[in-house]
Coordinates of C-alpha atoms and ligand atoms in Angstrom, one line a residue:
M251 CA 18.4 -34.5 48.5
T252 CA 16.2 -37.1 50.3
T253 CA 12.8 -38.4 49.5
G254 CA 10.2 -40.4 51.2
P255 CA 7.3 -42.5 50.1
G256 CA 4.0 -41.0 49.0
S257 CA 3.2 -37.4 48.7
E258 CA 0.2 -37.5 50.9
G259 CA 1.8 -37.6 54.3
L260 CA 5.1 -36.5 55.6
P261 CA 8.1 -38.2 54.3
A262 CA 9.4 -41.0 56.5
S263 CA 12.2 -38.7 57.5
G264 CA 14.5 -39.1 54.6
R265 CA 13.7 -42.7 53.8
F266 CA 15.3 -42.5 50.5
R267 CA 18.7 -41.0 50.4
E268 CA 20.2 -39.6 47.3
E269 CA 23.5 -38.7 46.0
C270 CA 23.4 -36.2 43.2
G271 CA 25.3 -34.3 40.6
I272 CA 24.4 -30.6 39.8
V273 CA 25.4 -28.2 37.2
G274 CA 24.4 -24.6 36.4
I275 CA 25.2 -22.5 33.3
W276 CA 24.9 -18.7 33.2
D277 CA 25.1 -16.6 30.1
H278 CA 26.0 -19.0 27.3
P279 CA 24.1 -19.3 24.0
E280 CA 24.0 -23.1 24.4
A281 CA 23.2 -23.2 28.1
A282 CA 21.0 -26.3 28.1
R283 CA 23.4 -28.2 25.9
L284 CA 26.3 -27.4 28.2
A285 CA 24.2 -28.4 31.2
Y286 CA 23.5 -31.7 29.4
L287 CA 27.2 -32.3 28.9
G288 CA 27.9 -31.4 32.5
L289 CA 25.3 -34.0 33.6
Y290 CA 26.9 -36.5 31.3
A291 CA 30.2 -36.0 33.2
L292 CA 28.4 -36.3 36.5
Q293 CA 26.4 -39.4 35.7
H294 CA 28.3 -41.4 38.3
R295 CA 26.7 -39.2 41.0
G296 CA 23.2 -40.3 40.1
Q297 CA 21.8 -42.8 37.6
E298 CA 18.1 -42.9 38.2
A299 CA 16.9 -39.7 36.7
A300 CA 18.0 -36.5 35.2
G301 CA 16.6 -33.1 34.4
I302 CA 17.4 -29.7 33.0
V303 CA 15.5 -26.4 33.4
S304 CA 16.4 -23.4 31.3
A305 CA 15.3 -19.8 31.5
R306 CA 13.2 -18.7 28.5
P307 CA 14.5 -15.4 27.1
D308 CA 11.5 -14.5 25.0
R309 CA 8.3 -15.0 27.0
G310 CA 10.0 -15.3 30.4
G311 CA 9.5 -18.2 32.8
L312 CA 11.4 -21.5 33.0
V313 CA 11.1 -24.6 30.9
A314 CA 11.9 -28.1 32.1
Q315 CA 12.8 -31.4 30.5
V316 CA 13.1 -34.3 33.0
G317 CA 12.9 -38.1 32.9
V318 CA 13.8 -41.4 34.5
G319 CA 17.0 -43.0 33.4
H320 CA 20.6 -42.1 32.4
V321 CA 21.3 -38.7 30.9
A322 CA 21.6 -40.3 27.5
D323 CA 18.2 -41.9 27.8
V324 CA 16.4 -38.8 29.0
F325 CA 17.7 -36.3 26.5
D326 CA 17.6 -36.3 22.7
R327 CA 18.1 -33.4 20.2
E328 CA 14.4 -32.6 20.3
R329 CA 14.3 -32.3 24.1
L330 CA 17.4 -30.1 24.2
D331 CA 16.0 -27.9 21.5
A332 CA 13.0 -27.4 23.7
L333 CA 15.3 -25.8 26.3
P334 CA 16.1 -22.3 25.0
G335 CA 17.9 -19.5 26.7
R336 CA 21.3 -18.5 28.0
A337 CA 20.9 -20.0 31.5
A338 CA 20.2 -23.5 32.7
V339 CA 20.5 -25.8 35.7
G340 CA 20.7 -29.6 35.6
H341 CA 20.6 -32.5 38.1
T342 CA 21.3 -36.2 38.0
R343 CA 19.6 -38.2 40.7
Y344 CA 20.2 -41.5 42.4
S345 CA 16.9 -42.8 43.8
T346 CA 13.9 -44.9 43.6
A347 CA 12.1 -45.6 40.3
G348 CA 8.4 -45.6 39.7
E349 CA 5.8 -43.0 39.9
S350 CA 6.7 -41.5 43.2
G351 CA 10.2 -41.4 42.0
R352 CA 9.2 -39.5 38.8
R353 CA 7.5 -36.8 40.9
N354 CA 10.7 -36.2 42.8
I355 CA 12.9 -35.7 39.8
Q356 CA 14.9 -32.5 39.9
P357 CA 15.2 -29.6 39.2
I358 CA 12.1 -28.8 41.1
R359 CA 10.3 -25.9 39.3
I360 CA 7.6 -23.6 40.8
E361 CA 6.0 -20.3 40.2
C362 CA 5.5 -17.9 43.2
K363 CA 5.5 -14.2 44.1
F364 CA 9.1 -13.9 43.0
G365 CA 8.3 -15.4 39.6
H366 CA 9.6 -18.8 38.4
I367 CA 12.3 -20.7 40.3
A368 CA 14.0 -24.0 39.8
V369 CA 16.1 -25.8 42.5
C370 CA 18.7 -28.6 42.3
H371 CA 20.2 -30.1 45.5
N372 CA 23.0 -32.4 46.3
G373 CA 23.1 -33.5 49.9
N374 CA 20.6 -34.2 52.7
L375 CA 18.8 -31.8 55.0
V376 CA 18.8 -33.3 58.5
N377 CA 16.0 -31.0 59.7
A378 CA 13.8 -31.4 56.6
H379 CA 11.0 -33.3 58.3
I380 CA 10.8 -30.7 61.1
L381 CA 10.6 -27.9 58.6
R382 CA 8.1 -29.8 56.6
H383 CA 5.8 -30.4 59.5
E384 CA 5.9 -26.6 60.3
L385 CA 5.2 -25.7 56.7
V386 CA 2.3 -28.2 56.4
D387 CA 0.8 -26.8 59.6
R388 CA 1.0 -23.4 58.0
G389 CA -0.9 -24.6 55.0
S390 CA 1.8 -25.6 52.5
I391 CA 0.8 -28.2 50.0
F392 CA 3.7 -30.4 48.9
R393 CA 4.0 -31.8 45.5
T394 CA 6.9 -34.1 46.1
T395 CA 8.3 -36.1 49.0
S396 CA 11.8 -34.6 48.6
D397 CA 13.5 -32.6 51.3
T398 CA 14.5 -30.1 48.6
E399 CA 10.9 -28.9 48.2
V400 CA 11.0 -27.6 51.7
L401 CA 13.5 -25.0 50.5
V402 CA 11.2 -24.0 47.7
H403 CA 8.3 -23.4 50.2
L404 CA 10.6 -21.5 52.5
F405 CA 11.6 -19.3 49.6
A406 CA 8.1 -18.8 48.4
K407 CA 6.7 -17.9 51.8
S408 CA 9.6 -15.5 52.7
G409 CA 8.5 -12.1 54.0
Q410 CA 11.4 -10.6 52.2
T411 CA 10.7 -8.5 49.1
D412 CA 14.2 -9.0 47.5
E413 CA 14.8 -12.3 45.7
L414 CA 18.4 -12.6 47.0
E415 CA 17.2 -12.0 50.6
A416 CA 14.5 -14.6 50.2
V417 CA 17.0 -17.2 49.0
A418 CA 19.3 -16.4 51.9
E419 CA 16.4 -16.6 54.4
A420 CA 15.4 -20.0 53.0
V421 CA 18.8 -21.6 53.1
R422 CA 19.6 -20.2 56.5
Q423 CA 16.8 -22.4 58.0
A424 CA 18.2 -25.5 56.5
Q425 CA 20.5 -27.8 58.4
G426 CA 22.6 -30.6 57.0
A427 CA 24.4 -31.1 53.8
F428 CA 23.4 -28.9 50.8
S429 CA 25.1 -27.8 47.7
L430 CA 22.3 -26.0 45.9
L431 CA 21.5 -24.2 42.7
F432 CA 18.5 -21.9 42.3
L433 CA 17.7 -20.6 38.8
T434 CA 15.3 -17.7 38.5
E435 CA 14.5 -15.5 35.5
D436 CA 17.2 -13.0 36.5
A437 CA 19.9 -14.9 38.3
L438 CA 21.6 -18.1 39.1
Y439 CA 22.3 -18.7 42.8
A440 CA 24.8 -21.3 44.1
V441 CA 25.1 -22.1 47.8
R442 CA 27.1 -24.5 50.0
D443 CA 26.1 -25.3 53.5
P444 CA 28.4 -23.8 56.2
R445 CA 30.2 -27.1 56.8
G446 CA 30.7 -27.7 53.1
F447 CA 29.8 -31.4 53.2
R448 CA 29.4 -31.7 49.4
P449 CA 31.5 -30.1 46.8
L450 CA 30.6 -27.2 44.5
L451 CA 32.8 -25.1 42.3
L452 CA 32.8 -22.1 40.1
G453 CA 34.2 -21.9 36.6
R454 CA 34.0 -19.8 33.4
V455 CA 32.7 -20.9 30.1
G456 CA 33.1 -18.4 27.3
D457 CA 31.9 -15.1 28.7
G458 CA 29.6 -16.9 31.0
Y459 CA 29.8 -19.0 34.2
V460 CA 29.5 -22.6 35.2
V461 CA 28.8 -24.0 38.6
C462 CA 29.2 -27.8 39.1
S463 CA 29.8 -30.6 41.6
E464 CA 33.1 -31.8 40.2
T465 CA 35.8 -30.5 37.8
C466 CA 35.1 -33.4 35.4
A467 CA 31.9 -31.5 34.3
L468 CA 34.0 -28.4 33.7
D469 CA 36.4 -30.3 31.5
L470 CA 33.6 -31.6 29.3
V471 CA 32.1 -28.1 28.6
D472 CA 35.6 -26.7 28.0
G473 CA 35.3 -24.5 31.0
T474 CA 38.1 -23.1 33.2
Y475 CA 38.3 -23.6 36.9
V476 CA 37.9 -20.4 39.0
R477 CA 37.6 -21.7 42.5
E478 CA 35.7 -23.7 45.1
I479 CA 32.5 -22.1 46.3
A480 CA 33.4 -21.7 50.0
P481 CA 31.5 -23.5 52.7
G482 CA 28.7 -21.1 53.8
E483 CA 29.0 -19.0 50.7
L484 CA 26.1 -17.9 48.6
L485 CA 26.8 -16.7 45.1
R486 CA 24.4 -14.6 43.0
I487 CA 25.3 -14.6 39.3
D488 CA 23.4 -12.2 37.1
R489 CA 24.0 -9.7 34.3
D490 CA 26.2 -7.7 36.6
G491 CA 28.6 -10.6 37.3
V492 CA 29.2 -12.6 40.5
R493 CA 28.3 -11.4 43.9
S494 CA 29.5 -13.4 47.0
I495 CA 27.5 -13.3 50.3
Q496 CA 28.2 -15.0 53.6
V497 CA 24.8 -16.0 54.9
F498 CA 25.6 -18.4 57.7
E499 CA 27.3 -18.2 61.0
E500 CA 30.8 -19.7 60.6
A501 CA 31.0 -23.4 61.4
P502 CA 33.8 -25.9 61.4
V503 CA 34.2 -27.3 57.9
S504 CA 33.2 -31.0 57.4
Q505 CA 34.0 -32.0 53.8
C506 CA 33.1 -35.6 53.0
I507 CA 36.1 -37.8 53.0
F508 CA 34.1 -40.5 51.1
E509 CA 34.1 -38.2 48.0
H510 CA 37.8 -39.0 47.8
V511 CA 37.6 -42.7 48.8
Y512 CA 34.8 -43.6 46.3
F513 CA 32.3 -41.2 45.2
S514 CA 33.9 -38.5 43.0
R515 CA 35.5 -39.3 39.7
P516 CA 39.2 -39.8 39.8
D517 CA 39.8 -37.3 37.1
S518 CA 38.1 -34.6 39.2
R519 CA 39.5 -32.1 41.7
V520 CA 37.1 -31.8 44.7
F521 CA 37.6 -29.7 47.8
G522 CA 40.7 -28.4 46.0
R523 CA 42.4 -31.8 45.8
H524 CA 43.0 -34.2 43.0
V525 CA 41.0 -37.3 43.6
Y526 CA 43.3 -39.5 41.6
R527 CA 46.3 -38.5 43.7
T528 CA 44.5 -39.0 46.9
R529 CA 43.5 -42.5 45.9
I530 CA 47.1 -43.4 45.0
R531 CA 48.1 -42.2 48.4
L532 CA 45.4 -44.4 50.0
G533 CA 46.7 -47.4 48.0
R534 CA 50.3 -46.7 49.0
A535 CA 49.4 -46.3 52.7
L536 CA 47.4 -49.5 52.5
A537 CA 50.5 -51.3 51.3
Q538 CA 52.6 -49.7 54.1
H539 CA 50.1 -50.6 56.8
T540 CA 48.7 -54.0 55.7
G541 CA 51.4 -55.4 53.3
I542 CA 51.5 -59.1 52.7
D543 CA 53.6 -61.4 50.6
A544 CA 51.7 -62.2 47.4
D545 CA 52.1 -62.7 43.6
V546 CA 49.6 -60.3 42.2
V547 CA 47.6 -57.2 43.0
V548 CA 44.1 -57.3 41.5
P549 CA 41.8 -54.3 41.7
V550 CA 38.0 -54.5 42.0
P551 CA 37.1 -52.4 39.0
D552 CA 36.4 -49.6 38.9
S553 CA 36.1 -48.7 42.6
G554 CA 39.4 -50.2 43.7
L555 CA 41.4 -49.4 40.6
I556 CA 43.5 -46.5 41.6
A557 CA 44.1 -47.6 45.2
A558 CA 45.4 -50.9 43.7
L559 CA 47.7 -49.0 41.5
G560 CA 49.1 -47.1 44.6
Y561 CA 49.4 -50.4 46.4
H562 CA 51.4 -51.9 43.5
Q563 CA 53.6 -48.8 43.3
E564 CA 54.4 -49.0 47.0
S565 CA 54.8 -52.8 47.3
G566 CA 56.4 -53.6 44.0
I567 CA 53.9 -56.6 43.6
P568 CA 52.8 -56.8 40.0
L569 CA 49.4 -55.4 39.2
E570 CA 47.1 -57.3 36.8
L571 CA 43.5 -56.8 35.8
G572 CA 42.3 -60.1 37.0
L573 CA 38.7 -59.0 37.2
I574 CA 37.1 -57.6 34.1
R575 CA 34.1 -55.3 34.3
N576 CA 31.3 -55.4 31.7
H577 CA 30.5 -51.7 31.2
Y578 CA 27.3 -52.3 29.3
V579 CA 25.2 -53.8 32.1
G580 CA 22.0 -51.8 32.3
R581 CA 19.7 -51.3 35.2
T582 CA 18.0 -54.6 34.8
F583 CA 18.9 -57.9 33.1
I584 CA 16.8 -61.0 32.6
E585 CA 18.3 -63.9 34.5
P586 CA 18.2 -67.4 33.1
R587 CA 15.6 -69.6 34.7
Q588 CA 18.1 -72.1 35.8
S589 CA 20.4 -70.6 38.4
I590 CA 24.0 -69.7 37.4
R591 CA 26.4 -69.5 40.3
N592 CA 27.2 -65.9 41.3
F593 CA 25.2 -64.6 38.3
G594 CA 24.5 -61.2 39.9
V595 CA 28.1 -60.3 40.3
R596 CA 29.4 -62.2 37.3
V597 CA 27.3 -60.2 34.9
K598 CA 29.3 -57.2 35.9
L599 CA 32.7 -58.7 36.9
N600 CA 34.3 -61.8 35.5
P601 CA 37.6 -63.2 36.5
V602 CA 40.5 -63.9 34.2
P603 CA 41.6 -67.4 35.2
S604 CA 45.1 -67.1 33.6
I605 CA 45.9 -64.2 35.9
L606 CA 44.5 -65.8 39.0
R607 CA 45.2 -69.5 38.7
G608 CA 47.7 -70.8 41.2
R609 CA 48.6 -67.4 42.5
R610 CA 48.5 -65.6 45.8
V611 CA 46.1 -62.7 45.0
I612 CA 45.6 -59.4 46.8
L613 CA 42.1 -58.1 45.9
I614 CA 41.7 -54.4 46.5
D615 CA 38.4 -52.5 46.8
D616 CA 37.6 -49.0 48.2
S617 CA 35.1 -50.1 50.9
I618 CA 33.1 -53.0 52.3
V619 CA 29.6 -52.0 53.1
R620 CA 27.4 -55.1 53.6
G621 CA 30.1 -57.5 52.6
T622 CA 28.0 -59.2 50.0
T623 CA 30.1 -58.0 47.0
S624 CA 33.4 -58.9 48.6
R625 CA 32.2 -62.3 49.5
K626 CA 31.1 -63.1 45.9
L627 CA 34.4 -61.7 44.5
V628 CA 36.5 -63.8 46.8
Q629 CA 34.5 -66.8 45.7
L630 CA 34.9 -65.9 42.0
A631 CA 38.7 -65.6 42.5
R632 CA 38.8 -69.0 44.2
N633 CA 36.7 -70.6 41.5
A634 CA 39.1 -69.2 39.0
G635 CA 41.9 -71.1 40.8
A636 CA 43.5 -68.5 43.0
A637 CA 45.8 -70.2 45.6
E638 CA 45.2 -67.5 48.2
V639 CA 42.9 -64.5 48.3
H640 CA 43.9 -61.6 50.5
F641 CA 41.3 -58.7 50.7
R642 CA 42.5 -55.2 51.2
V643 CA 40.3 -52.2 51.7
S644 CA 41.5 -48.6 51.0
S645 CA 39.3 -47.1 53.8
P646 CA 38.6 -48.1 57.4
P647 CA 35.6 -50.3 58.4
T648 CA 32.4 -48.6 57.5
T649 CA 30.7 -48.6 60.9
G650 CA 28.1 -45.9 60.6
P651 CA 25.5 -44.6 58.1
C652 CA 25.9 -41.2 56.4
Y653 CA 23.3 -38.6 57.2
Y654 CA 24.8 -36.0 54.9
G655 CA 24.1 -37.2 51.4
I656 CA 25.8 -40.5 50.7
D657 CA 23.5 -43.5 50.2
T658 CA 24.3 -46.0 53.0
P659 CA 22.3 -48.8 54.6
L660 CA 21.0 -48.8 58.2
R661 CA 23.7 -49.2 60.8
S662 CA 22.5 -52.8 61.4
E663 CA 23.2 -53.7 57.8
L664 CA 26.7 -52.4 57.8
I665 CA 28.7 -55.5 58.5
A666 CA 31.5 -53.6 60.3
S667 CA 29.0 -52.0 62.7
S668 CA 28.6 -55.3 64.6
Q669 CA 31.4 -57.7 63.4
S670 CA 35.1 -57.8 64.0
V671 CA 37.6 -57.8 61.1
E672 CA 38.1 -61.5 61.8
D673 CA 34.4 -62.1 61.6
I674 CA 34.2 -60.2 58.3
R675 CA 37.2 -62.1 57.0
A676 CA 35.5 -65.4 57.8
Y677 CA 32.2 -64.2 56.2
I678 CA 33.8 -63.1 52.9
G679 CA 35.9 -66.2 52.9
A680 CA 39.3 -64.5 52.4
D681 CA 42.6 -65.9 53.7
S682 CA 43.3 -62.5 55.2
L683 CA 41.5 -59.1 55.4
A684 CA 42.8 -55.7 56.4
Y685 CA 41.6 -52.1 56.2
L686 CA 43.3 -48.8 55.9
P687 CA 43.6 -47.3 59.4
L688 CA 41.6 -44.1 60.0
E689 CA 44.7 -42.0 60.7
A690 CA 46.2 -43.1 57.4
L691 CA 43.0 -42.2 55.6
M692 CA 43.1 -38.7 57.2
D693 CA 46.8 -38.3 56.4
S694 CA 45.9 -38.8 52.7
V695 CA 44.3 -35.3 52.6
G696 CA 47.3 -33.7 54.3
E697 CA 47.1 -30.8 56.5
E698 CA 43.5 -30.2 55.8
Q699 CA 42.3 -33.2 57.7
D700 CA 40.5 -31.2 60.3
R701 CA 38.3 -30.0 57.5
Y702 CA 36.9 -33.4 56.7
C703 CA 34.0 -35.5 57.9
A704 CA 34.8 -39.2 58.4
A705 CA 31.7 -40.0 60.5
C706 CA 30.9 -43.2 58.5
F707 CA 34.3 -44.6 59.7
S708 CA 34.8 -42.8 63.1
G709 CA 31.3 -42.5 64.4
N710 CA 32.1 -38.8 65.1
Y711 CA 29.1 -37.0 63.5
P712 CA 29.9 -33.3 63.1
L713 CA 26.3 -32.3 63.0
A714 CA 23.6 -33.6 65.3
V715 CA 21.2 -35.9 63.5
P716 CA 17.6 -35.8 64.8
E717 CA 16.5 -39.2 66.0
A718 CA 13.8 -39.7 63.4
E719 CA 16.4 -39.2 60.7
T720 CA 18.5 -42.1 62.0
A721 CA 15.7 -44.5 61.2
R722 CA 16.2 -44.2 57.5
T723 CA 17.1 -47.1 55.2
L724 CA 18.2 -47.6 51.7
F725 CA 21.2 -48.8 49.9
A726 CA 19.5 -50.4 47.0
K727 CA 22.0 -50.2 44.3
D728 CA 25.2 -51.9 43.5
R729 CA 26.8 -49.1 41.6
R730 CA 30.3 -50.0 40.7
Ligands
AMP140 P1 28.8 -54.4 49.8 O1 28.6 -55.6 48.9 O2 27.5 -53.9 50.4 O3 29.9 -54.6 50.8 O4 29.3 -53.2 48.8 C1 30.6 -52.9 48.6 C2 30.8 -52.2 47.3 O5 29.9 -51.1 47.2 C3 32.2 -51.7 47.1 O6 32.7 -52.2 45.9 C4 32.0 -50.2 47.0 O7 32.8 -49.6 46.0 C5 30.6 -50.0 46.7 N1 30.0 -48.8 47.5 C6 30.5 -48.2 48.6 N2 29.7 -47.2 48.9 C7 28.7 -47.1 48.0 C8 27.6 -46.3 47.9 N3 27.3 -45.3 48.7 N4 26.8 -46.5 46.8 C9 27.0 -47.5 46.0 N5 28.1 -48.3 46.1 C10 28.9 -48.2 47.1

């Protein structure tokens, strides 16, 4: 979902972009607790806020518990106990903090002529601002600045009398990337946009069902994998079981390659592929295409870890953990008054001098976005005594922003959009720099490569992006 500043006016066309994790549970005595565990597993997809809505069995209606922070900060026993019922949906969100951020926390919950409904969204609607204009003209009053709320209004205003038809009508008007969950008092709906940009899968848990972004969520609730929800498929899960409906015209599939490069957890299967195995292949291909004589391969943890392992396996160069990550760094930390060199990166990543000193080091990360992290890391390695530092990236140069649900800066802030590899090498201060070629990246997903979107690397955007949408900014977080 995407949000913009202030609820008064229209959003500045998706000014704030979010990556999100979603989970839905249907027909389980501990639905909210399982949703909570699912969100725990999907924490990497959004760390700013979390929320769960459950369907109340006794008095009807939906109950919500949402808050700012990590899943563990938002929920305690008491809040989970306040979420009764056998059905729940949950959302982790990656966005702005503060009051306007709080308003946008999902699931969005409303009451309308169909009764109560809660919606969770992973992705980004490219026509949200157009739809919102139209809705505001017709008298809609928006509570949030999120593109997801547009869907809620479309649903509530639907001329259909049947709930399923109204959900179908609402999502049919949306364009862009959307993996969505709708919870009503009678059903759980799950839908993936016709191009299938973001993942969504179906599993079983006990006698009930689970729908989630990645299989790592399924593992934690002890669920079993059933299948991917197909691009363009709408599922209605209710007391009669699962019904599958195709609501969109068929479109070429455009699954996000960056889910494999960086975003998904390596222990997950997304788009039917093991992320871990794909990353190993990326690392191996990187060694084949950009190999260099060196003493040690050092991953940038955690983002470069598995590609570095693949690189090591292919090249035979020893792998050492020459950068150690502090896993306990919170959202903010108080800096000392007197400046400490490279404090910002060092608080998260610290070099191991005995590994780096006097050695020719290959540093491996999954991507270079602005180049600021890589620059600091090269400096850290040099300060720790590395004789040479060669930077290798397990994806091609990131030349374009994502309009389909991954948080990226403006094109002008992407270092590779305007600078050559040699310029970037000079900027980050490495002895050499090389990226994985695009063809090698696409090979890593095998015969299915036609089903992937790699627009951030190729500039080939599968879905037209309205001009206003391209004016977005934001890439506020350093989220390794
Ligand atoms: P930069 O310093 O801007 O070049 O950022 C590079 C680092 O950001 C790499 O370590 C990536 O793993 C990480 N990264 C790449 N894409 C994203 C994203 N969408 N959100 C957060 N971090 C990212």
